[in-house]
Amino acid sequence: MPSLDDYKGQMPAWCPGCGNFPILKTFKDAVVELGLEPHQFTIVSGIGQAGKFPHYLKCNTFNGLHGRTLPVSTGIRLANHDMIVIAVAGDGDCYGEGGNHLLHAIRRNINIKLFVHDNQVYGLTKGQASPTSMEEMKTKVQPFGVLSEQLNPMALAVALDCSFAARSFAGDISHLKEMIKESIKHKGFSLVDILQPCVVFNKINTYEWYKKRVYHIEAGYDPTNRIEAFKKALEWGDKIPIGVIYRNNRPAFEERMPIIKDKPLIKQGFDMSKIEAALKGFY
């Protein structure tokens, strides 16, 4: 059985008090409880404070470009769908630069677990507004306040029929751990939007601000009811629901791909003579 010591990585370089710390701790607790060994999954990250996440773990890692976590994750899954693939990104990284890739990953329903560290600001590049920044929020780049409408990742996910869409909060680690575990166990694309305070550049959405607003979705809620899920996803402001907002059981992309349906690509035979024959056509 794995232990927390198996996941010990480099010393984190995040700011003291950063919401990334509880996410890191909770993720390690979750994978240990699931009995996962470090070699059994790969984490793909982009650029940003969240992009440093796999450096502070011991696991297979690929650092992608800004906003490009999902294309790399897709390639890994198609090459070896026996490998659990986890993508980590920030709100700017995923919903800004990577927004187009998010749309199509959800549409394909490829079995990738996406954890978004959503601090509603670009933390690494010193505090400009991100797609999830609240309207009228003032930054060094938006001195008159954010003029664009705030992106709602959960409403977007439900509208696109995402097979697993959940929200959690870095200040509620027991809840976050359950969301991480449910996401990893889900078959199909999963998005977990993690509300994560940035103690340096976002003075609005603080731990205290969230604690006054977040609430656990009630026990009788049915996450398979898409209409009700959309209503729940639209809640934001005085009350912010956390939990599984939407779930369905669409077949995963890998299950519908005939070439890899029965055997991962990396375990299939390789006939060099066929490649040599094809190359001759270019001589």
mmCIF file of C-alpha atoms in Angstrom:
data_model
loop_
_atom_site.group_PDB
_atom_site.id
_atom_site.type_symbol
_atom_site.label_atom_id
_atom_site.label_comp_id
_atom_site.label_asym_id
_atom_site.label_seq_id
_atom_site.Cartn_x
_atom_site.Cartn_y
_atom_site.Cartn_z
ATOM 1 C CA MET A 1 0.000 0.000 0.000
ATOM 2 C CA PRO A 2 1.254 3.518 -0.799
ATOM 3 C CA SER A 3 1.986 6.046 1.930
ATOM 4 C CA LEU A 4 2.308 9.816 2.033
ATOM 5 C CA ASP A 5 6.103 9.420 2.074
ATOM 6 C CA ASP A 6 5.891 7.852 -1.391
ATOM 7 C CA TYR A 7 4.605 11.170 -2.725
ATOM 8 C CA LYS A 8 7.187 13.478 -1.198
ATOM 9 C CA GLY A 9 8.445 15.906 -3.865
ATOM 10 C CA GLN A 10 10.325 19.207 -3.934
ATOM 11 C CA MET A 11 9.801 21.948 -1.386
ATOM 12 C CA PRO A 12 6.866 24.147 -2.542
ATOM 13 C CA ALA A 13 7.689 27.700 -3.570
ATOM 14 C CA TRP A 14 4.157 29.055 -3.244
ATOM 15 C CA CYS A 15 3.403 32.130 -1.156
ATOM 16 C CA PRO A 16 2.668 31.435 2.534
ATOM 17 C CA GLY A 17 -1.076 30.999 2.936
ATOM 18 C CA CYS A 18 -1.653 30.106 -0.716
ATOM 19 C CA GLY A 19 -4.696 27.927 -1.319
ATOM 20 C CA ASN A 20 -2.517 25.564 -3.338
ATOM 21 C CA PHE A 21 -1.064 24.095 -0.123
ATOM 22 C CA PRO A 22 -4.297 22.482 1.119
ATOM 23 C CA ILE A 23 -5.022 21.267 -2.430
ATOM 24 C CA LEU A 24 -1.631 19.547 -2.563
ATOM 25 C CA LYS A 25 -2.059 17.935 0.851
ATOM 26 C CA THR A 26 -5.595 16.827 0.105
ATOM 27 C CA PHE A 27 -4.644 15.364 -3.265
ATOM 28 C CA LYS A 28 -1.929 13.241 -1.652
ATOM 29 C CA ASP A 29 -4.353 12.045 1.020
ATOM 30 C CA ALA A 30 -6.898 11.151 -1.676
ATOM 31 C CA VAL A 31 -4.582 9.090 -3.892
ATOM 32 C CA VAL A 32 -3.166 7.250 -0.876
ATOM 33 C CA GLU A 33 -6.684 6.379 0.282
ATOM 34 C CA LEU A 34 -7.469 5.156 -3.241
ATOM 35 C CA GLY A 35 -4.415 2.895 -3.052
ATOM 36 C CA LEU A 36 -2.704 4.499 -6.048
ATOM 37 C CA GLU A 37 1.050 4.180 -6.464
ATOM 38 C CA PRO A 38 3.001 7.114 -7.979
ATOM 39 C CA HIS A 39 3.736 5.158 -11.173
ATOM 40 C CA GLN A 40 0.038 4.474 -11.827
ATOM 41 C CA PHE A 41 -0.883 7.956 -12.987
ATOM 42 C CA THR A 42 0.502 10.923 -14.881
ATOM 43 C CA ILE A 43 -0.094 14.573 -14.041
ATOM 44 C CA VAL A 44 -0.030 17.092 -16.876
ATOM 45 C CA SER A 45 0.262 20.747 -15.928
ATOM 46 C CA GLY A 46 0.349 24.054 -17.731
ATOM 47 C CA ILE A 47 1.873 27.399 -16.755
ATOM 48 C CA GLY A 48 1.089 29.278 -13.569
ATOM 49 C CA GLN A 49 1.230 28.698 -9.827
ATOM 50 C CA ALA A 50 -1.031 25.663 -10.302
ATOM 51 C CA GLY A 51 1.393 24.430 -12.980
ATOM 52 C CA LYS A 52 4.008 23.840 -10.280
ATOM 53 C CA PHE A 53 1.727 21.311 -8.581
ATOM 54 C CA PRO A 54 3.329 18.078 -9.927
ATOM 55 C CA HIS A 55 6.822 19.309 -9.007
ATOM 56 C CA TYR A 56 5.837 18.964 -5.369
ATOM 57 C CA LEU A 57 4.754 15.348 -5.798
ATOM 58 C CA LYS A 58 6.475 12.161 -6.844
ATOM 59 C CA CYS A 59 4.695 10.880 -9.953
ATOM 60 C CA ASN A 60 4.873 10.794 -13.746
ATOM 61 C CA THR A 61 4.823 14.406 -14.906
ATOM 62 C CA PHE A 62 4.540 16.396 -18.108
ATOM 63 C CA ASN A 63 4.710 20.191 -18.040
ATOM 64 C CA GLY A 64 2.777 21.540 -20.995
ATOM 65 C CA LEU A 65 2.451 25.009 -22.446
ATOM 66 C CA HIS A 66 0.095 27.685 -21.163
ATOM 67 C CA GLY A 67 -3.461 26.468 -21.708
ATOM 68 C CA ARG A 68 -2.344 23.215 -23.332
ATOM 69 C CA THR A 69 -2.770 20.683 -20.534
ATOM 70 C CA LEU A 70 -5.695 18.926 -22.188
ATOM 71 C CA PRO A 71 -4.165 18.230 -25.635
ATOM 72 C CA VAL A 72 -1.176 16.568 -23.953
ATOM 73 C CA SER A 73 -3.440 14.682 -21.558
ATOM 74 C CA THR A 74 -5.511 13.486 -24.512
ATOM 75 C CA GLY A 75 -2.414 12.197 -26.290
ATOM 76 C CA ILE A 76 -1.320 10.245 -23.221
ATOM 77 C CA ARG A 77 -4.755 8.675 -22.787
ATOM 78 C CA LEU A 78 -4.940 7.644 -26.451
ATOM 79 C CA ALA A 79 -1.470 6.094 -26.292
ATOM 80 C CA ASN A 80 -2.079 4.272 -23.008
ATOM 81 C CA HIS A 81 -5.573 4.286 -21.553
ATOM 82 C CA ASP A 82 -4.400 1.976 -18.754
ATOM 83 C CA MET A 83 -2.698 5.076 -17.324
ATOM 84 C CA ILE A 84 -4.761 7.404 -15.137
ATOM 85 C CA VAL A 85 -4.262 10.910 -16.505
ATOM 86 C CA ILE A 86 -4.788 13.964 -14.320
ATOM 87 C CA ALA A 87 -4.614 17.523 -15.624
ATOM 88 C CA VAL A 88 -4.013 20.446 -13.275
ATOM 89 C CA ALA A 89 -4.436 24.047 -14.334
ATOM 90 C CA GLY A 90 -5.242 27.491 -13.063
ATOM 91 C CA ASP A 91 -8.388 29.408 -13.980
ATOM 92 C CA GLY A 92 -6.501 31.605 -16.430
ATOM 93 C CA ASP A 93 -4.531 28.669 -17.818
ATOM 94 C CA CYS A 94 -7.626 26.500 -18.354
ATOM 95 C CA TYR A 95 -10.543 28.875 -18.905
ATOM 96 C CA GLY A 96 -8.544 31.578 -20.716
ATOM 97 C CA GLU A 97 -5.717 30.286 -22.915
ATOM 98 C CA GLY A 98 -7.055 26.731 -22.776
ATOM 99 C CA GLY A 99 -10.766 27.429 -23.102
ATOM 100 C CA ASN A 100 -11.024 25.993 -26.609
ATOM 101 C CA HIS A 101 -9.388 22.729 -25.538
ATOM 102 C CA LEU A 102 -11.722 22.465 -22.555
ATOM 103 C CA LEU A 103 -14.783 22.632 -24.815
ATOM 104 C CA HIS A 104 -13.624 19.756 -26.994
ATOM 105 C CA ALA A 105 -12.329 17.574 -24.160
ATOM 106 C CA ILE A 106 -15.787 17.773 -22.590
ATOM 107 C CA ARG A 107 -17.418 17.067 -25.964
ATOM 108 C CA ARG A 108 -15.246 13.998 -26.594
ATOM 109 C CA ASN A 109 -15.674 12.762 -23.007
ATOM 110 C CA ILE A 110 -12.134 11.458 -22.878
ATOM 111 C CA ASN A 111 -11.292 9.919 -19.497
ATOM 112 C CA ILE A 112 -9.184 12.742 -18.063
ATOM 113 C CA LYS A 113 -9.457 14.194 -14.567
ATOM 114 C CA LEU A 114 -9.150 17.991 -14.649
ATOM 115 C CA PHE A 115 -8.544 19.855 -11.397
ATOM 116 C CA VAL A 116 -8.685 23.633 -11.814
ATOM 117 C CA HIS A 117 -7.100 25.776 -9.101
ATOM 118 C CA ASP A 118 -9.525 28.687 -9.401
ATOM 119 C CA ASN A 119 -8.245 31.754 -7.541
ATOM 120 C CA GLN A 120 -10.066 34.187 -9.866
ATOM 121 C CA VAL A 121 -6.864 35.960 -10.839
ATOM 122 C CA TYR A 122 -3.588 35.375 -12.696
ATOM 123 C CA GLY A 123 -1.299 34.768 -9.728
ATOM 124 C CA LEU A 124 2.019 33.931 -11.412
ATOM 125 C CA THR A 125 1.952 36.963 -13.701
ATOM 126 C CA LYS A 126 1.189 39.319 -10.869
ATOM 127 C CA GLY A 127 -2.519 39.803 -10.556
ATOM 128 C CA GLN A 128 -4.347 40.679 -13.755
ATOM 129 C CA ALA A 129 -7.968 39.541 -14.062
ATOM 130 C CA SER A 130 -8.755 36.016 -15.225
ATOM 131 C CA PRO A 131 -11.960 34.760 -16.897
ATOM 132 C CA THR A 132 -13.429 33.949 -13.457
ATOM 133 C CA SER A 133 -12.645 37.343 -11.891
ATOM 134 C CA MET A 134 -15.787 39.058 -10.639
ATOM 135 C CA GLU A 135 -17.068 42.094 -12.498
ATOM 136 C CA GLU A 136 -15.821 45.471 -11.181
ATOM 137 C CA MET A 137 -12.815 43.820 -9.471
ATOM 138 C CA LYS A 138 -9.898 46.277 -9.766
ATOM 139 C CA THR A 139 -6.388 45.097 -10.628
ATOM 140 C CA LYS A 140 -3.161 46.729 -11.812
ATOM 141 C CA VAL A 141 -4.233 45.997 -15.389
ATOM 142 C CA GLN A 142 -7.935 46.765 -14.875
ATOM 143 C CA PRO A 143 -7.799 49.997 -12.799
ATOM 144 C CA PHE A 144 -11.425 50.803 -13.691
ATOM 145 C CA GLY A 145 -12.582 47.332 -12.732
ATOM 146 C CA VAL A 146 -13.244 44.178 -14.738
ATOM 147 C CA LEU A 147 -15.697 44.974 -17.536
ATOM 148 C CA SER A 148 -16.144 41.446 -18.935
ATOM 149 C CA GLU A 149 -18.830 39.145 -17.574
ATOM 150 C CA GLN A 150 -17.521 36.563 -15.119
ATOM 151 C CA LEU A 151 -17.182 33.069 -16.592
ATOM 152 C CA ASN A 152 -19.194 30.374 -14.798
ATOM 153 C CA PRO A 153 -17.284 27.082 -15.299
ATOM 154 C CA MET A 154 -20.026 24.921 -13.793
ATOM 155 C CA ALA A 155 -22.774 26.397 -15.981
ATOM 156 C CA LEU A 156 -20.526 25.939 -19.013
ATOM 157 C CA ALA A 157 -19.860 22.311 -18.069
ATOM 158 C CA VAL A 158 -23.556 21.510 -17.638
ATOM 159 C CA ALA A 159 -24.436 23.252 -20.915
ATOM 160 C CA LEU A 160 -21.856 21.053 -22.700
ATOM 161 C CA ASP A 161 -23.157 17.866 -21.018
ATOM 162 C CA CYS A 162 -19.877 17.291 -19.150
ATOM 163 C CA SER A 163 -20.003 13.784 -17.691
ATOM 164 C CA PHE A 164 -18.773 14.929 -14.247
ATOM 165 C CA ALA A 165 -18.800 18.533 -13.033
ATOM 166 C CA ALA A 166 -18.060 19.384 -9.416
ATOM 167 C CA ARG A 167 -16.945 22.325 -7.312
ATOM 168 C CA SER A 168 -15.055 22.331 -4.030
ATOM 169 C CA PHE A 169 -13.158 24.747 -1.775
ATOM 170 C CA ALA A 170 -9.539 24.643 -0.641
ATOM 171 C CA GLY A 171 -10.670 25.668 2.840
ATOM 172 C CA ASP A 172 -12.811 22.518 3.229
ATOM 173 C CA ILE A 173 -10.285 19.708 2.829
ATOM 174 C CA SER A 174 -12.561 16.829 3.832
ATOM 175 C CA HIS A 175 -15.041 17.837 1.129
ATOM 176 C CA LEU A 176 -12.266 18.451 -1.395
ATOM 177 C CA LYS A 177 -10.810 15.002 -0.773
ATOM 178 C CA GLU A 178 -14.137 13.342 -1.552
ATOM 179 C CA MET A 179 -14.508 15.348 -4.768
ATOM 180 C CA ILE A 180 -10.994 14.361 -5.885
ATOM 181 C CA LYS A 181 -11.680 10.705 -5.154
ATOM 182 C CA GLU A 182 -15.048 10.737 -6.934
ATOM 183 C CA SER A 183 -13.481 12.433 -9.933
ATOM 184 C CA ILE A 184 -10.684 9.861 -10.225
ATOM 185 C CA LYS A 185 -13.139 6.967 -9.933
ATOM 186 C CA HIS A 186 -15.528 8.424 -12.540
ATOM 187 C CA LYS A 187 -15.348 6.922 -16.049
ATOM 188 C CA GLY A 188 -15.227 9.806 -18.485
ATOM 189 C CA PHE A 189 -14.102 13.429 -18.492
ATOM 190 C CA SER A 190 -14.368 15.113 -15.111
ATOM 191 C CA LEU A 191 -13.964 18.743 -14.119
ATOM 192 C CA VAL A 192 -13.447 19.798 -10.505
ATOM 193 C CA ASP A 193 -13.357 23.569 -10.075
ATOM 194 C CA ILE A 194 -11.530 24.263 -6.794
ATOM 195 C CA LEU A 195 -12.149 27.669 -5.222
ATOM 196 C CA GLN A 196 -8.684 28.638 -4.043
ATOM 197 C CA PRO A 197 -7.838 31.969 -2.384
ATOM 198 C CA CYS A 198 -4.835 33.950 -3.606
ATOM 199 C CA VAL A 199 -3.621 35.775 -0.518
ATOM 200 C CA VAL A 200 -1.438 38.235 -2.454
ATOM 201 C CA PHE A 201 -3.355 39.439 -5.512
ATOM 202 C CA ASN A 202 -7.011 38.759 -4.740
ATOM 203 C CA LYS A 203 -8.147 40.661 -1.677
ATOM 204 C CA ILE A 204 -11.837 40.078 -2.403
ATOM 205 C CA ASN A 205 -12.263 36.295 -2.622
ATOM 206 C CA THR A 206 -10.510 35.449 0.650
ATOM 207 C CA TYR A 207 -10.912 32.405 2.901
ATOM 208 C CA GLU A 208 -13.363 34.418 4.994
ATOM 209 C CA TRP A 209 -15.327 35.528 1.928
ATOM 210 C CA TYR A 210 -15.775 31.931 0.772
ATOM 211 C CA LYS A 211 -16.554 30.525 4.213
ATOM 212 C CA LYS A 212 -19.506 32.919 4.524
ATOM 213 C CA ARG A 213 -20.927 31.738 1.205
ATOM 214 C CA VAL A 214 -20.071 28.136 0.327
ATOM 215 C CA TYR A 215 -22.498 25.421 1.333
ATOM 216 C CA HIS A 216 -22.647 21.667 0.772
ATOM 217 C CA ILE A 217 -25.246 20.631 -1.785
ATOM 218 C CA GLU A 218 -28.204 19.083 0.032
ATOM 219 C CA ALA A 219 -28.430 15.290 0.370
ATOM 220 C CA GLY A 220 -31.593 14.936 -1.733
ATOM 221 C CA TYR A 221 -30.134 16.699 -4.765
ATOM 222 C CA ASP A 222 -30.055 14.651 -8.008
ATOM 223 C CA PRO A 223 -26.916 15.480 -10.055
ATOM 224 C CA THR A 224 -28.234 13.525 -13.048
ATOM 225 C CA ASN A 225 -31.106 15.994 -13.535
ATOM 226 C CA ARG A 226 -29.596 18.358 -16.076
ATOM 227 C CA ILE A 227 -32.179 21.122 -15.697
ATOM 228 C CA GLU A 228 -31.779 21.216 -11.922
ATOM 229 C CA ALA A 229 -28.006 20.996 -12.337
ATOM 230 C CA PHE A 230 -28.048 24.084 -14.533
ATOM 231 C CA LYS A 231 -30.073 25.972 -11.938
ATOM 232 C CA LYS A 232 -27.604 24.888 -9.244
ATOM 233 C CA ALA A 233 -24.643 25.901 -11.415
ATOM 234 C CA LEU A 234 -26.046 29.420 -11.779
ATOM 235 C CA GLU A 235 -25.949 30.032 -8.014
ATOM 236 C CA TRP A 236 -23.171 32.488 -7.209
ATOM 237 C CA GLY A 237 -22.885 35.374 -4.818
ATOM 238 C CA ASP A 238 -24.396 35.163 -1.351
ATOM 239 C CA LYS A 239 -24.635 31.356 -1.722
ATOM 240 C CA ILE A 240 -22.147 29.162 -3.584
ATOM 241 C CA PRO A 241 -22.868 25.409 -3.789
ATOM 242 C CA ILE A 242 -20.032 22.911 -3.552
ATOM 243 C CA GLY A 243 -20.330 19.258 -4.459
ATOM 244 C CA VAL A 244 -21.148 17.208 -7.560
ATOM 245 C CA ILE A 245 -23.309 19.542 -9.617
ATOM 246 C CA TYR A 246 -23.775 17.340 -12.678
ATOM 247 C CA ARG A 247 -23.037 13.753 -13.653
ATOM 248 C CA ASN A 248 -23.988 11.458 -16.520
ATOM 249 C CA ASN A 249 -22.864 8.076 -17.823
ATOM 250 C CA ARG A 250 -21.926 8.778 -21.424
ATOM 251 C CA PRO A 251 -19.425 6.271 -22.889
ATOM 252 C CA ALA A 252 -15.837 7.503 -22.663
ATOM 253 C CA PHE A 253 -14.037 8.417 -25.890
ATOM 254 C CA GLU A 254 -11.563 5.547 -25.502
ATOM 255 C CA GLU A 255 -14.396 3.014 -25.370
ATOM 256 C CA ARG A 256 -15.691 4.193 -28.741
ATOM 257 C CA MET A 257 -12.325 4.220 -30.530
ATOM 258 C CA PRO A 258 -12.130 0.812 -32.344
ATOM 259 C CA ILE A 259 -8.324 0.678 -32.595
ATOM 260 C CA ILE A 260 -7.727 1.028 -28.852
ATOM 261 C CA LYS A 261 -11.021 -0.272 -27.481
ATOM 262 C CA ASP A 262 -9.655 -3.711 -26.534
ATOM 263 C CA LYS A 263 -5.954 -3.016 -26.026
ATOM 264 C CA PRO A 264 -3.910 0.140 -25.276
ATOM 265 C CA LEU A 265 -1.913 1.428 -28.234
ATOM 266 C CA ILE A 266 1.420 0.905 -26.477
ATOM 267 C CA LYS A 267 0.652 -2.815 -26.040
ATOM 268 C CA GLN A 268 -0.162 -3.434 -29.682
ATOM 269 C CA GLY A 269 2.212 -5.023 -32.155
ATOM 270 C CA PHE A 270 4.656 -2.923 -34.136
ATOM 271 C CA ASP A 271 5.571 -4.047 -37.655
ATOM 272 C CA MET A 272 8.554 -2.051 -38.925
ATOM 273 C CA SER A 273 8.207 -3.498 -42.426
ATOM 274 C CA LYS A 274 4.916 -1.650 -42.923
ATOM 275 C CA ILE A 275 6.571 1.646 -41.998
ATOM 276 C CA GLU A 276 9.479 0.967 -44.357
ATOM 277 C CA ALA A 277 7.044 0.219 -47.168
ATOM 278 C CA ALA A 278 5.160 3.446 -46.531
ATOM 279 C CA LEU A 279 8.375 5.499 -46.399
ATOM 280 C CA LYS A 280 9.449 4.191 -49.819
ATOM 281 C CA GLY A 281 6.526 6.083 -51.295
ATOM 282 C CA PHE A 282 8.302 9.327 -50.402
ATOM 283 C CA TYR A 283 11.636 8.435 -52.003
#
